Coordinates of C-alpha atoms in Angstrom, one line a residue:
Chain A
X1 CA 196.6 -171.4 -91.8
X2 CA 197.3 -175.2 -90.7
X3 CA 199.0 -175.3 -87.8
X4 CA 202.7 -174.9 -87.6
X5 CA 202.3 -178.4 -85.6
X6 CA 200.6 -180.0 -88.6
X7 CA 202.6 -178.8 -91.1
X8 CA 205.9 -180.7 -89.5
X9 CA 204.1 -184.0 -89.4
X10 CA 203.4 -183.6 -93.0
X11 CA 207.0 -182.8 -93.7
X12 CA 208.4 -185.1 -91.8
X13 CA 205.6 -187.8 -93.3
X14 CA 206.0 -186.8 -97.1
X15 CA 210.0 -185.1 -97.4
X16 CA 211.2 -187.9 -98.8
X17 CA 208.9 -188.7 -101.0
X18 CA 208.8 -185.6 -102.3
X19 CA 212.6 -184.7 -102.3
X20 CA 213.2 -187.3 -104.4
X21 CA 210.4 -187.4 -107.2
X22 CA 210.3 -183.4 -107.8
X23 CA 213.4 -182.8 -108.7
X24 CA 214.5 -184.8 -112.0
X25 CA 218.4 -183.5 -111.4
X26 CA 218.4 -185.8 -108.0
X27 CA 216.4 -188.4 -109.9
X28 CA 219.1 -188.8 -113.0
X29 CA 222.0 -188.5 -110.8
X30 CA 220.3 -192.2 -108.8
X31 CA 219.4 -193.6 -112.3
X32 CA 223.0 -192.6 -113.8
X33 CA 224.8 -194.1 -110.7
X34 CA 222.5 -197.4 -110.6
X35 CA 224.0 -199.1 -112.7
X36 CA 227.8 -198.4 -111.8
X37 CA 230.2 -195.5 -110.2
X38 CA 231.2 -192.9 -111.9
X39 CA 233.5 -190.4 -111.9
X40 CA 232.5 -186.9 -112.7
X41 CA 233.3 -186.6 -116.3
X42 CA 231.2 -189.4 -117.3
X43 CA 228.4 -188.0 -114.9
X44 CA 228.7 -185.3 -116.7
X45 CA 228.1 -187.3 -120.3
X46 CA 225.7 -188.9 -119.5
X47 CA 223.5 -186.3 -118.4
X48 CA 224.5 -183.5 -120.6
X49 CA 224.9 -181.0 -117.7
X50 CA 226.9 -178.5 -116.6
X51 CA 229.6 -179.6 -113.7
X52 CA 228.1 -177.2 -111.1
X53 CA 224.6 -178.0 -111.1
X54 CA 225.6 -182.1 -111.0
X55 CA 228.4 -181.3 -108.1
X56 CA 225.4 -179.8 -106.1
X57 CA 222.8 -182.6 -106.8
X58 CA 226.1 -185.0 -105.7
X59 CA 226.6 -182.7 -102.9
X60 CA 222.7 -182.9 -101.4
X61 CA 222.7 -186.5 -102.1
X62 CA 226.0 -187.5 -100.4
X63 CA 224.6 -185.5 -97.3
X64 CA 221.1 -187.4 -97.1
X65 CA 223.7 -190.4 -97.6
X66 CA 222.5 -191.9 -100.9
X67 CA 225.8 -191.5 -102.7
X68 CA 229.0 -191.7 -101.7
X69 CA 232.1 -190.7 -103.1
X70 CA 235.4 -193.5 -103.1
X71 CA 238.9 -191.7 -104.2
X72 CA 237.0 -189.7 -107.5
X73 CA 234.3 -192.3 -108.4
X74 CA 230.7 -191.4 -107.0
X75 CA 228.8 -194.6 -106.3
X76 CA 225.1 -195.4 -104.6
X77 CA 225.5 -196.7 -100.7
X78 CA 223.6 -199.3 -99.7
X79 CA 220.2 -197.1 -98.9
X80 CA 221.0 -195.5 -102.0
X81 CA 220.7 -198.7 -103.8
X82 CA 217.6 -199.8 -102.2
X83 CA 215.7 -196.0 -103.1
X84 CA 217.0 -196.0 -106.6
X85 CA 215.6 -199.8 -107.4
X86 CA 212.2 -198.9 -106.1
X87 CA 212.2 -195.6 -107.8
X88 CA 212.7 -197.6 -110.8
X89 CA 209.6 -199.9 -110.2
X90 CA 207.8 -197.2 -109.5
X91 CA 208.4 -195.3 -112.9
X92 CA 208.5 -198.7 -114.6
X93 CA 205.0 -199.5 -113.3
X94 CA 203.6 -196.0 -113.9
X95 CA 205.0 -195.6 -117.2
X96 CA 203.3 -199.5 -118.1
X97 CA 199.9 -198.2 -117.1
X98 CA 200.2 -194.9 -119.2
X99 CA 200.5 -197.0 -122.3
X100 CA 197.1 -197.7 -122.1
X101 CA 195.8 -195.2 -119.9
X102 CA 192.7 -194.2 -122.6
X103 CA 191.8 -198.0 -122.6
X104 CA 191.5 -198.2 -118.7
X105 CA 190.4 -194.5 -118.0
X106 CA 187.1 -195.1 -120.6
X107 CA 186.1 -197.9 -119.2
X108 CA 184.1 -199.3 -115.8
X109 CA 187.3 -201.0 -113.5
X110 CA 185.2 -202.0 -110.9
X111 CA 185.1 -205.8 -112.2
X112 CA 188.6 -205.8 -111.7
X113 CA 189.7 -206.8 -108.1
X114 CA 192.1 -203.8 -106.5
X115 CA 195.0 -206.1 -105.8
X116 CA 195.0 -207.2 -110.2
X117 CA 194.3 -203.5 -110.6
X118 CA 197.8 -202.7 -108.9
X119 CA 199.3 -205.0 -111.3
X120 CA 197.8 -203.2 -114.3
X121 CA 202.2 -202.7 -115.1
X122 CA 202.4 -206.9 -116.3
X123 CA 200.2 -205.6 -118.9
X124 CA 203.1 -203.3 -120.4
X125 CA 203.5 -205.0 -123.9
X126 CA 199.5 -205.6 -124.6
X127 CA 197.6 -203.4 -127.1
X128 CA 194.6 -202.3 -128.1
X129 CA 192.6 -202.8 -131.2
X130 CA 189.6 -200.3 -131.6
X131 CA 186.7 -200.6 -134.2
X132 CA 186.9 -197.5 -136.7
X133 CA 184.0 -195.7 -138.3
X134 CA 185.3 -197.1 -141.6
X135 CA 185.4 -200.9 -140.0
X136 CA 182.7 -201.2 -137.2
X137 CA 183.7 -204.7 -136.3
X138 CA 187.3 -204.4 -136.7
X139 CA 188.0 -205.5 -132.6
X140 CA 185.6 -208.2 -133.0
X141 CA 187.0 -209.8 -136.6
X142 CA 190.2 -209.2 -134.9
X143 CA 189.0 -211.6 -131.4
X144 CA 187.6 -213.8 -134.0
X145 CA 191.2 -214.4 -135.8
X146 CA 192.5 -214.7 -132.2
X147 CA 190.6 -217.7 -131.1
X148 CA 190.2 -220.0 -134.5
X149 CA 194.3 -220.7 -134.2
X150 CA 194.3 -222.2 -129.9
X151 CA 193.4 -225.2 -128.2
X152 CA 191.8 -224.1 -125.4
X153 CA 190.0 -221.8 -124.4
X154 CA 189.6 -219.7 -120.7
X155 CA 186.3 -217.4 -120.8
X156 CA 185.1 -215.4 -118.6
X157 CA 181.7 -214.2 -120.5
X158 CA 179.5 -211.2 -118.6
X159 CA 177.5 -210.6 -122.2
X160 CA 175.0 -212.9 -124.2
X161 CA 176.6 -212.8 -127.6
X162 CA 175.5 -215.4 -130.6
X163 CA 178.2 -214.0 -133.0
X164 CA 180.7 -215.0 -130.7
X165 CA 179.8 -218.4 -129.8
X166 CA 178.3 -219.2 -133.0
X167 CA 181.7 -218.9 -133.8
X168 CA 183.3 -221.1 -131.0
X169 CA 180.8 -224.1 -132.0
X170 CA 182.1 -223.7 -135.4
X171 CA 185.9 -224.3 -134.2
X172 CA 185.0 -226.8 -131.7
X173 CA 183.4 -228.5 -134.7
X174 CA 186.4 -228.0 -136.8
X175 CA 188.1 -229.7 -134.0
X176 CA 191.1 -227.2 -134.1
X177 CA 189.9 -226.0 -130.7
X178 CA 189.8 -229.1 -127.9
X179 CA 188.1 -227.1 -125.2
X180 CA 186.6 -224.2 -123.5
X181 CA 185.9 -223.3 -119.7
X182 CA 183.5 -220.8 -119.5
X183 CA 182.6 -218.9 -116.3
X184 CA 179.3 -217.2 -116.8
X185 CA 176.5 -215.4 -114.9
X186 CA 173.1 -217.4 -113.9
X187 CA 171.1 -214.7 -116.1
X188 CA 173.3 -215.1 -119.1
X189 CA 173.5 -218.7 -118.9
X190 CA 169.9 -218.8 -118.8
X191 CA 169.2 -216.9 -121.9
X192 CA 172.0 -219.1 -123.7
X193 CA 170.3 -222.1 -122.3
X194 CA 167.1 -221.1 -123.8
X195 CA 168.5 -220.9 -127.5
X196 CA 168.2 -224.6 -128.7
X197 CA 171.2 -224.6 -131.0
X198 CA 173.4 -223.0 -128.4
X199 CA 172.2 -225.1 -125.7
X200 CA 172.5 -228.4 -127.9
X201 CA 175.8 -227.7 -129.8
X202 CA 177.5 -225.5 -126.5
X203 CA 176.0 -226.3 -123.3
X204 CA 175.6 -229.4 -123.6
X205 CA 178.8 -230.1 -125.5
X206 CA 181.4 -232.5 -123.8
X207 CA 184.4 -230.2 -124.9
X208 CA 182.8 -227.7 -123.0
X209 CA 182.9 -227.1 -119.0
X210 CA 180.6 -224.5 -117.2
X211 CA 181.1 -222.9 -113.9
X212 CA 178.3 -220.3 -113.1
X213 CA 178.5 -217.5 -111.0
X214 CA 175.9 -215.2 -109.3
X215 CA 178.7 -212.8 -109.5
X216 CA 178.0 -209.7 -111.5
X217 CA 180.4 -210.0 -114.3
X218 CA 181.7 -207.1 -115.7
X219 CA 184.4 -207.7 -118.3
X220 CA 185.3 -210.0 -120.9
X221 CA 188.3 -212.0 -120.3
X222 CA 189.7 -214.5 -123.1
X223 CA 192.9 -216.9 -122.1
X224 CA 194.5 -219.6 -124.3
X225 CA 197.3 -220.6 -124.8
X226 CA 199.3 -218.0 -127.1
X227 CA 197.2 -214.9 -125.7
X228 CA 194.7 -213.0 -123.5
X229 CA 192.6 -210.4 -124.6
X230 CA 190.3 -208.1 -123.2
X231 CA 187.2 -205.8 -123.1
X232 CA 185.4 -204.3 -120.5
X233 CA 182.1 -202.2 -120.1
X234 CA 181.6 -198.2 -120.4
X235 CA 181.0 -196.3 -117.3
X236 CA 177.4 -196.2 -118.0
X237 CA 176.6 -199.9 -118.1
X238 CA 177.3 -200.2 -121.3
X239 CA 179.2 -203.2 -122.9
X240 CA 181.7 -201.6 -125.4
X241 CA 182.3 -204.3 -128.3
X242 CA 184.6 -202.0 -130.2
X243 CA 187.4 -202.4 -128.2
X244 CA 189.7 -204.8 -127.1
X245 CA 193.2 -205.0 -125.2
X246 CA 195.2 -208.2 -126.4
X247 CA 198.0 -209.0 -124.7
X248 CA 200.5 -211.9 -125.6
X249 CA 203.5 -211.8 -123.1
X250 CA 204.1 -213.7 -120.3
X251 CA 203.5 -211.1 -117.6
X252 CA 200.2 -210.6 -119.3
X253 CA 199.1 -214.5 -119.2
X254 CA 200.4 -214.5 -115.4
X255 CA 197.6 -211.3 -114.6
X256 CA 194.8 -212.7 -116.8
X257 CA 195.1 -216.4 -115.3
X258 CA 195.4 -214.3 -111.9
X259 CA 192.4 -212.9 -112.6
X260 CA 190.6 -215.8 -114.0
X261 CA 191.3 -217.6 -111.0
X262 CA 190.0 -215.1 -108.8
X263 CA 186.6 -215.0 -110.4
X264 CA 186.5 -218.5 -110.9
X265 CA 186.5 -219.1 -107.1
X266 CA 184.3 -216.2 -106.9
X267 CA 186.3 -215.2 -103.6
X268 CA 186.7 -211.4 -105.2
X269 CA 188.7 -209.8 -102.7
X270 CA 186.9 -206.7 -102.8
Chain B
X1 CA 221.5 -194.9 -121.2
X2 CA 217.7 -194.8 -122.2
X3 CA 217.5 -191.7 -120.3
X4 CA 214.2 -190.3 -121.4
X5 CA 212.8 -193.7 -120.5
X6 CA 213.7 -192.6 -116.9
X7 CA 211.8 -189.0 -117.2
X8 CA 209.1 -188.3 -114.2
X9 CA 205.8 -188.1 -115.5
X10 CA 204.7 -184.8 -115.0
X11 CA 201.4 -186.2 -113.0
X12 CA 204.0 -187.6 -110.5
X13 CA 205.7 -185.1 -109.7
X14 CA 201.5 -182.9 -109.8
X15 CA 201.1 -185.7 -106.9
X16 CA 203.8 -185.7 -105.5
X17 CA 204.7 -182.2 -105.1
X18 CA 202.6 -181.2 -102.2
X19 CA 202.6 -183.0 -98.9
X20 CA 199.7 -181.7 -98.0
X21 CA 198.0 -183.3 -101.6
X22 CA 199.5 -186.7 -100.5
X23 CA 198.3 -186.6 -97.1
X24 CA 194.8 -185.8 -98.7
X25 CA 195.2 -188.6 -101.7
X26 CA 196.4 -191.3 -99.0
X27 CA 193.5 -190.2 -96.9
X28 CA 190.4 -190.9 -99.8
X29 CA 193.1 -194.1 -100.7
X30 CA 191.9 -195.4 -97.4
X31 CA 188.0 -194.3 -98.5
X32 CA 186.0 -191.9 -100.0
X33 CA 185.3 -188.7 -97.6
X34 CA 183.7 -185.8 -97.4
X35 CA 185.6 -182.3 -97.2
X36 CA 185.2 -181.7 -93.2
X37 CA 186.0 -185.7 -92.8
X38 CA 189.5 -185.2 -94.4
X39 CA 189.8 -181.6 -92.0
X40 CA 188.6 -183.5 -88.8
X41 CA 191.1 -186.2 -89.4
X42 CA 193.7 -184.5 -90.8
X43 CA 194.0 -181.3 -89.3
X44 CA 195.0 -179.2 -92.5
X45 CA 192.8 -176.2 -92.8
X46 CA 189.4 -176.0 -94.4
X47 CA 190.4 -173.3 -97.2
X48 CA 193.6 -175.9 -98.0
X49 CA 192.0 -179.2 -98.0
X50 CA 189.2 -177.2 -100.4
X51 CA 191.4 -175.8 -102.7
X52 CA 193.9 -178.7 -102.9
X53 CA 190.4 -180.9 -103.9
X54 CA 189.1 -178.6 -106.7
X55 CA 192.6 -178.8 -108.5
X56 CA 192.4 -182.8 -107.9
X57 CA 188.9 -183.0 -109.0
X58 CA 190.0 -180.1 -112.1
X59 CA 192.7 -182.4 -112.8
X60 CA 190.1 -185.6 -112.8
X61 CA 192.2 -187.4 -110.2
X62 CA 189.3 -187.6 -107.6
X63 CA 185.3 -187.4 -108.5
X64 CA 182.8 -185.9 -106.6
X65 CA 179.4 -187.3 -105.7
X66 CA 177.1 -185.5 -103.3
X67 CA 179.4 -184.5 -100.6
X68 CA 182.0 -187.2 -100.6
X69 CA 185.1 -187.3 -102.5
X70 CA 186.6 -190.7 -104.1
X71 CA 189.8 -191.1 -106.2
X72 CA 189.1 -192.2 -109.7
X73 CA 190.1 -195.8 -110.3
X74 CA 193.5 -195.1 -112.2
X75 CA 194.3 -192.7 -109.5
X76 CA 193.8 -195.1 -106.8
X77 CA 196.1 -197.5 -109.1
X78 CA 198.9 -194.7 -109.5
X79 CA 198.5 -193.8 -105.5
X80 CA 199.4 -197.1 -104.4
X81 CA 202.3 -197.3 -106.5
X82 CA 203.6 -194.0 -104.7
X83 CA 202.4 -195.1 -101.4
X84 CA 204.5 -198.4 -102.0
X85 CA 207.3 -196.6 -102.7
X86 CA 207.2 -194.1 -99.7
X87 CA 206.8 -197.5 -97.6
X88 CA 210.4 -198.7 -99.6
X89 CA 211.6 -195.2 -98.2
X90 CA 210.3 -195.7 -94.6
X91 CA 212.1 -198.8 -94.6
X92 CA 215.2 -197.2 -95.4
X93 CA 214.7 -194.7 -92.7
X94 CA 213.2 -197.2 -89.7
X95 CA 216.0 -199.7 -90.6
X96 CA 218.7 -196.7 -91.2
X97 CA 221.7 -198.6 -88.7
X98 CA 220.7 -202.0 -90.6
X99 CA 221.2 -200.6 -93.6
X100 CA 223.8 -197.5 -93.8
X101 CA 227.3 -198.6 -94.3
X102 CA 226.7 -202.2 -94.5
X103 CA 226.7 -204.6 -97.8
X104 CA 223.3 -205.5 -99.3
X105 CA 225.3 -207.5 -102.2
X106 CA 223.9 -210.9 -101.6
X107 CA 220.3 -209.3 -101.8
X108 CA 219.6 -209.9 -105.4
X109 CA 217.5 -206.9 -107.3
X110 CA 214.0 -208.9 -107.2
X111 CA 214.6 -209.1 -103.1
X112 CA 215.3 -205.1 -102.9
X113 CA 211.9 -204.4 -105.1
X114 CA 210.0 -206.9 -102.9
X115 CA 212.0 -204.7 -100.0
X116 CA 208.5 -204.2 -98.1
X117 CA 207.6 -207.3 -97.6
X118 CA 209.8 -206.5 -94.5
X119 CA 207.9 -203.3 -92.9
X120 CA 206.7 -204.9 -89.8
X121 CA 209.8 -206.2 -89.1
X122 CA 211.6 -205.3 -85.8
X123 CA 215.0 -204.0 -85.6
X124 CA 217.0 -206.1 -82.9
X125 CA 220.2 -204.1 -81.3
X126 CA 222.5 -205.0 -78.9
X127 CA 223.3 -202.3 -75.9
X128 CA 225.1 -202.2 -73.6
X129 CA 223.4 -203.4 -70.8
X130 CA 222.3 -206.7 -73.2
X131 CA 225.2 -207.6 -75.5
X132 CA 224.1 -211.3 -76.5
X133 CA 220.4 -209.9 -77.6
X134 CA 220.4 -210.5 -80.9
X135 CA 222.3 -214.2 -80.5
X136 CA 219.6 -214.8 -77.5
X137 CA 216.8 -213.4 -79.7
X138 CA 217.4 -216.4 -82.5
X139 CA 218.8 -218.7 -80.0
X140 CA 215.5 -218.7 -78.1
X141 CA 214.0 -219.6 -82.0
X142 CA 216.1 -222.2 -82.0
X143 CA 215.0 -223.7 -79.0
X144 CA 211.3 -223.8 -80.1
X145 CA 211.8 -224.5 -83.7
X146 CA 211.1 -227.6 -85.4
X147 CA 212.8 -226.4 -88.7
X148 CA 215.8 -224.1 -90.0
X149 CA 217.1 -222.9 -93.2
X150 CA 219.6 -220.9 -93.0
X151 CA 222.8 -219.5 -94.4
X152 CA 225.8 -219.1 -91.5
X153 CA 228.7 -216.9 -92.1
X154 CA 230.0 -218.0 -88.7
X155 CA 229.5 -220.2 -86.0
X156 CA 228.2 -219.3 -82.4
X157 CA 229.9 -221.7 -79.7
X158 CA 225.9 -222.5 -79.0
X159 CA 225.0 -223.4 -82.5
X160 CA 225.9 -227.2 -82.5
X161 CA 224.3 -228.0 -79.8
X162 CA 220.9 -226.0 -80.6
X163 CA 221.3 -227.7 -84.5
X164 CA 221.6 -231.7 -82.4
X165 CA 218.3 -231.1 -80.4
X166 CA 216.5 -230.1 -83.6
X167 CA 217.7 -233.3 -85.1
X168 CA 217.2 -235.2 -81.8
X169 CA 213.7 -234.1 -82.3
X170 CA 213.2 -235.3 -85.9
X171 CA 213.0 -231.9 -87.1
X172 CA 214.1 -230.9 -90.7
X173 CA 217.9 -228.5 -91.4
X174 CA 219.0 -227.0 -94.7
X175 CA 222.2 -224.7 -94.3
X176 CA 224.7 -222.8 -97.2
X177 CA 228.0 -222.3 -95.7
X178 CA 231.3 -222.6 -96.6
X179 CA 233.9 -225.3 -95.7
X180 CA 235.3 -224.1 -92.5
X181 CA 232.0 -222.8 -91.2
X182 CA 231.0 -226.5 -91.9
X183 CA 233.8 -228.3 -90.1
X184 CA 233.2 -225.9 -87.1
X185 CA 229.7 -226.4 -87.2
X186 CA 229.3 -229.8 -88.1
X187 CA 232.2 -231.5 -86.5
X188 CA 230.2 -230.8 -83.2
X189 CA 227.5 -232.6 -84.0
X190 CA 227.0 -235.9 -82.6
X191 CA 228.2 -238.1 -85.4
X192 CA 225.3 -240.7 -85.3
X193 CA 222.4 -238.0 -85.2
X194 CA 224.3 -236.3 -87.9
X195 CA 224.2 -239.7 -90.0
X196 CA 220.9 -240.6 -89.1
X197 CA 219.1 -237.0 -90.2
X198 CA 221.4 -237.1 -93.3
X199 CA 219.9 -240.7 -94.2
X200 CA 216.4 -239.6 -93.5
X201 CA 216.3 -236.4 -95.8
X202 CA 216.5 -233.9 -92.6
X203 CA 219.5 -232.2 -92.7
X204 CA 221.0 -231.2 -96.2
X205 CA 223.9 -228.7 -96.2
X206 CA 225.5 -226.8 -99.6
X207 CA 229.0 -226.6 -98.7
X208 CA 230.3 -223.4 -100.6
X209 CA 234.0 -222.4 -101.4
X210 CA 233.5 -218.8 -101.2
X211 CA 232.2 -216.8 -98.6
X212 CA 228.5 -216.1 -98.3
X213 CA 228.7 -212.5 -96.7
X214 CA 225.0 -212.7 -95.2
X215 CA 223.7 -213.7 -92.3
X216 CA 219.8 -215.4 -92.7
X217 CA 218.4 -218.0 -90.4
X218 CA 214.7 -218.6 -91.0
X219 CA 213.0 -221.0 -88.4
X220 CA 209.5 -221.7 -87.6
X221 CA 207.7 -218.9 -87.8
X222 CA 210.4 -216.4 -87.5
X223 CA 213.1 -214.6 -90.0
X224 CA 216.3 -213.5 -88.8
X225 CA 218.4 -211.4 -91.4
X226 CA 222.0 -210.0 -91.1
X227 CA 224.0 -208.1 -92.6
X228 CA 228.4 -207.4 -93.0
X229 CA 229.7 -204.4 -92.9
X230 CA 231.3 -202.3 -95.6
X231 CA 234.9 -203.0 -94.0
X232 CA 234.0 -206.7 -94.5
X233 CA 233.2 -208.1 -90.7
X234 CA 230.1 -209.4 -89.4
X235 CA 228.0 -206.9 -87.8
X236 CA 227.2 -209.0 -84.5
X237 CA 224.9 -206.6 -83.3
X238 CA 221.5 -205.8 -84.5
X239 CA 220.0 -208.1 -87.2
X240 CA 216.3 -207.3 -88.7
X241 CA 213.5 -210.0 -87.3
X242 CA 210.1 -210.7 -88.1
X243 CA 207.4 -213.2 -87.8
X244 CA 205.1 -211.4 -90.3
X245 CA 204.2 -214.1 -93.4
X246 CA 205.0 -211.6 -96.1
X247 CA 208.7 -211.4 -94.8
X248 CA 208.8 -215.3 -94.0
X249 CA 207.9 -215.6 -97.6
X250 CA 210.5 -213.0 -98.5
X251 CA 213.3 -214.8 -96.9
X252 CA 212.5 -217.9 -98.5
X253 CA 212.6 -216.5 -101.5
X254 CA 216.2 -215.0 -100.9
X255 CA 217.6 -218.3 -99.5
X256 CA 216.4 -220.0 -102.9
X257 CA 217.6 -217.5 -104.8
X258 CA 221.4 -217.3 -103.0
X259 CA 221.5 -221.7 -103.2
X260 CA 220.7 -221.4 -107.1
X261 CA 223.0 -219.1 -107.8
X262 CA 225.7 -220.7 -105.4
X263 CA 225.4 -224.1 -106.2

């Protein structure tokens, strides 16, 4: 048995926590209240319960002093207020990673500084396109589409790929697209540098700025104007080219350009 | 309301359910560990920390490589979001007399999420053998500092004064109060310093027509926050302190915030 001593510091370290988050009566009776006080009948609608069990989740609340009750309206005090908004965050952020929990959980994070990876929520409203056995190169057409309608262009590139930057001469020649940044690894560069047309029409292109890196890249990070996108490696090493996460909100631009930054200066704060 | 929007994830509450599972996750959150490691250092049994780790590792949430345990990345992710929160709920608890019975309106919502930006913050009280500590406690900032921004919901007899040397000194002032706080204040300012800073750029005051109810002085390299109570008075005697840069950032932030929205 774990000591009796033990035991209390673990209570007395983790009650709260888990007072609050295991029992979803407590839980709705915060969110209900969040927003305004309420008297007991329209407790009682909004949660669809019976009057006894939300009098006793008042009742334990009111005596941890998260609620209080003024003439017959129960309202949130002020530590109630403060609980309830990070309980909120907290479910907020955890439901925004679920969305694309098979995305993240398939794939190798470790390119991904920690402190980005705890902001995984800004990336609430991006998707994921995935390459079917009926279109193999679905997520790639689909990147392709992306980038022939921007300006500019952020890349992070970890892979030697002449599809894709056959592709991004052709726009810059187009002249649709003004300019690309690329951040790439010494080994990659090298083997672009030694392609003649890439070299001629890419590296040495005046719409185009290098920064190299002897950083070990390990995703593929896209940022222009209207969009970021996406893809990362499998757990094995393996670059996976049929999927990509696209994002096009704001919260999404402000972790991508985060995270562009970050390897850019090569100071990963890992 | 969106209620089902608001449902615990069942692997939140999986996590969150056992104290001694937290201990263990915020234990490998820290770094990976072997089984004895996390017994030596925690003091749970063997048999508990063992069995607690086979349903973590059954339910993919830590991995297993020779002898050592690590969280999976996306575990890691969703720990530090609960560990976050707990820290929101140790604030709660450390600053209880701060914050119990006292009015946290003029804290907007993006403040109260940011809320731990203020854990190594010290709780300043009064007692009675040391009535004026929390006034002494910013009045010795005063005395030091070469800038202020702050937001007064009363005067101190000593705040004139302290606010002239500043300015004597060339350093720079930006206040929110309201109109009587401001003749109080200001009218006990040497006229001609007073003119002088205001023609250099280094004092600027909002004059409000309501009353801010918040107290929030930020000088140098120190934060000073205050609160009013719920019957509507000033609460004179404890205010939360701290020199730490994530809750200087944090009460620059709120000062912003309150002189958009009161302006």
């Amino acid at each position: 048995m774990t000591s009796a001593k033990t035991k209390e510091q673990l209570n007395m370290e983790f009650k709260g926590v888990k007072y609050i988050l295991t029992s979803s009566m407590r839980t709705k009776l915060l969110i209900s209240l969040y927003d305004n006080s309420k008297n007991l009948d329209e407790i009682r609608n909004n949660l669809k319960k019976p009057s006894a069990t939300i009098l006793h989740g008042l009742k334990e609340l009111e005596e941890v002093n998260l609620v209080k009750k003024n003439q017959k309206y129960y309202e949130l005090t002020s530590n109630g207020y403060i609980l309830t908004t990070n309980m909120i965050k907290l479910i907020d952020n955890w439901y925004s990673i679920d969305k694309n929990k098979i995305f993240w959980d398939s794939h190798d994070l470790t390119g991904i500084p920690e402190s980005l990876l705890n902001k995984l929520y800004l990336l609430k409203d991006s998707q994921y396109i995935t390459s079917t056995t009926k279109d193999l190169s679905n997520a790639f057409n689909y990147y392709i589409n992306l980038i022939s309608e921007v300006k500019n262009l952020n890349i992070i590139l970890p892979i030697y790929s002449e599809k894709h930057l056959k592709y991004i001469i052709q726009f810059l020649k187009d002249e649709k697209l003004k300019h690309v940044n690329f951040v790439i690894n010494e080994k990659i560069l090298r083997t672009i540098k030694k392609n003649e047309f890439l070299n001629k029409n890419l590296i040495k292109s005046n719409k185009v700025t290098i920064k190299e890196t002897e950083n070990d890249l390990k995703l593929f990070l896209t940022i222009s104007e209207s969009f970021m996108s996406l893809s990362l490696f499998f757990k094995d090493g393996y670059y996976d080219d049929s999927q990509i996460l696209v994002d096009k909100s704001i919260d999404g631009k402000k972790w991508s350009q985060a995270l562009f930054n970050t390897l850019n200066n090569g100071d990963e704060n890992k | 309301m969106e209620e089902n929007n608001y449902n615990i994830n069942k692997k939140l509450i999986f996590l969150a359910k056992s104290e001694i599972r937290l201990k263990i996750l915020t234990e490998l959150k820290e770094k990976p560990q072997t089984l004895n490691e996390i017994v030596k250092k925690t003091n749970i049994t063997y048999s508990s920390v063992s069995s607690n780790l086979n349903k973590l590792e059954f339910n993919k949430h830590v991995i297993k490589d020779n002898k050592t345990y690590e969280l999976t990345p996306m575990t890691k992710i969703y720990i530090n979001h609960l560990i976050e929160f707990k820290k929101s709920m140790d604030i709660i608890k450390n600053f209880n007399n701060f914050w119990n019975k006292h009015n946290i309106d003029y804290i907007n919502n993006e403040s109260i999420e940011n809320i731990n930006d203020l854990y190594e913050s010290k709780l300043i009280e009064t007692n009675p053998t040391d009535i004026y500590k929390t006034h002494n406690t910013v009045k010795n900032q005063l005395i030091d500092s070469k800038s202020l921004k702050a937001i007064l919901p009363y005067v101190h007899p000593e705040y004139p004064k302290l606010l002239e040397q500043i300015l004597i000194n060339d350093g720079n002032i930006e206040l929110i109060l309201n109109k009587t706080i401001y003749k109080g204040l200001l009218g006990n300012i040497d006229k001609k310093t007073k003119h002088d800073s205001i023609k250099k750029g280094n004092l600027n005051v909002h004059i409000l027509n309501k009353d801010l109810n918040i107290y929030l002085a930020i000088c140098d390299d120190t934060m000073n926050l205050g609160l009013f109570k719920n019957d509507g008075s000033y609460d004179q005697n404890r205010i939360l302190s701290s020199k730490n840069k994530k809750s200087l950032n944090w009460a620059n932030e709120l000062f912003e915030t309150i002189k958009i929205e009161a302006i």
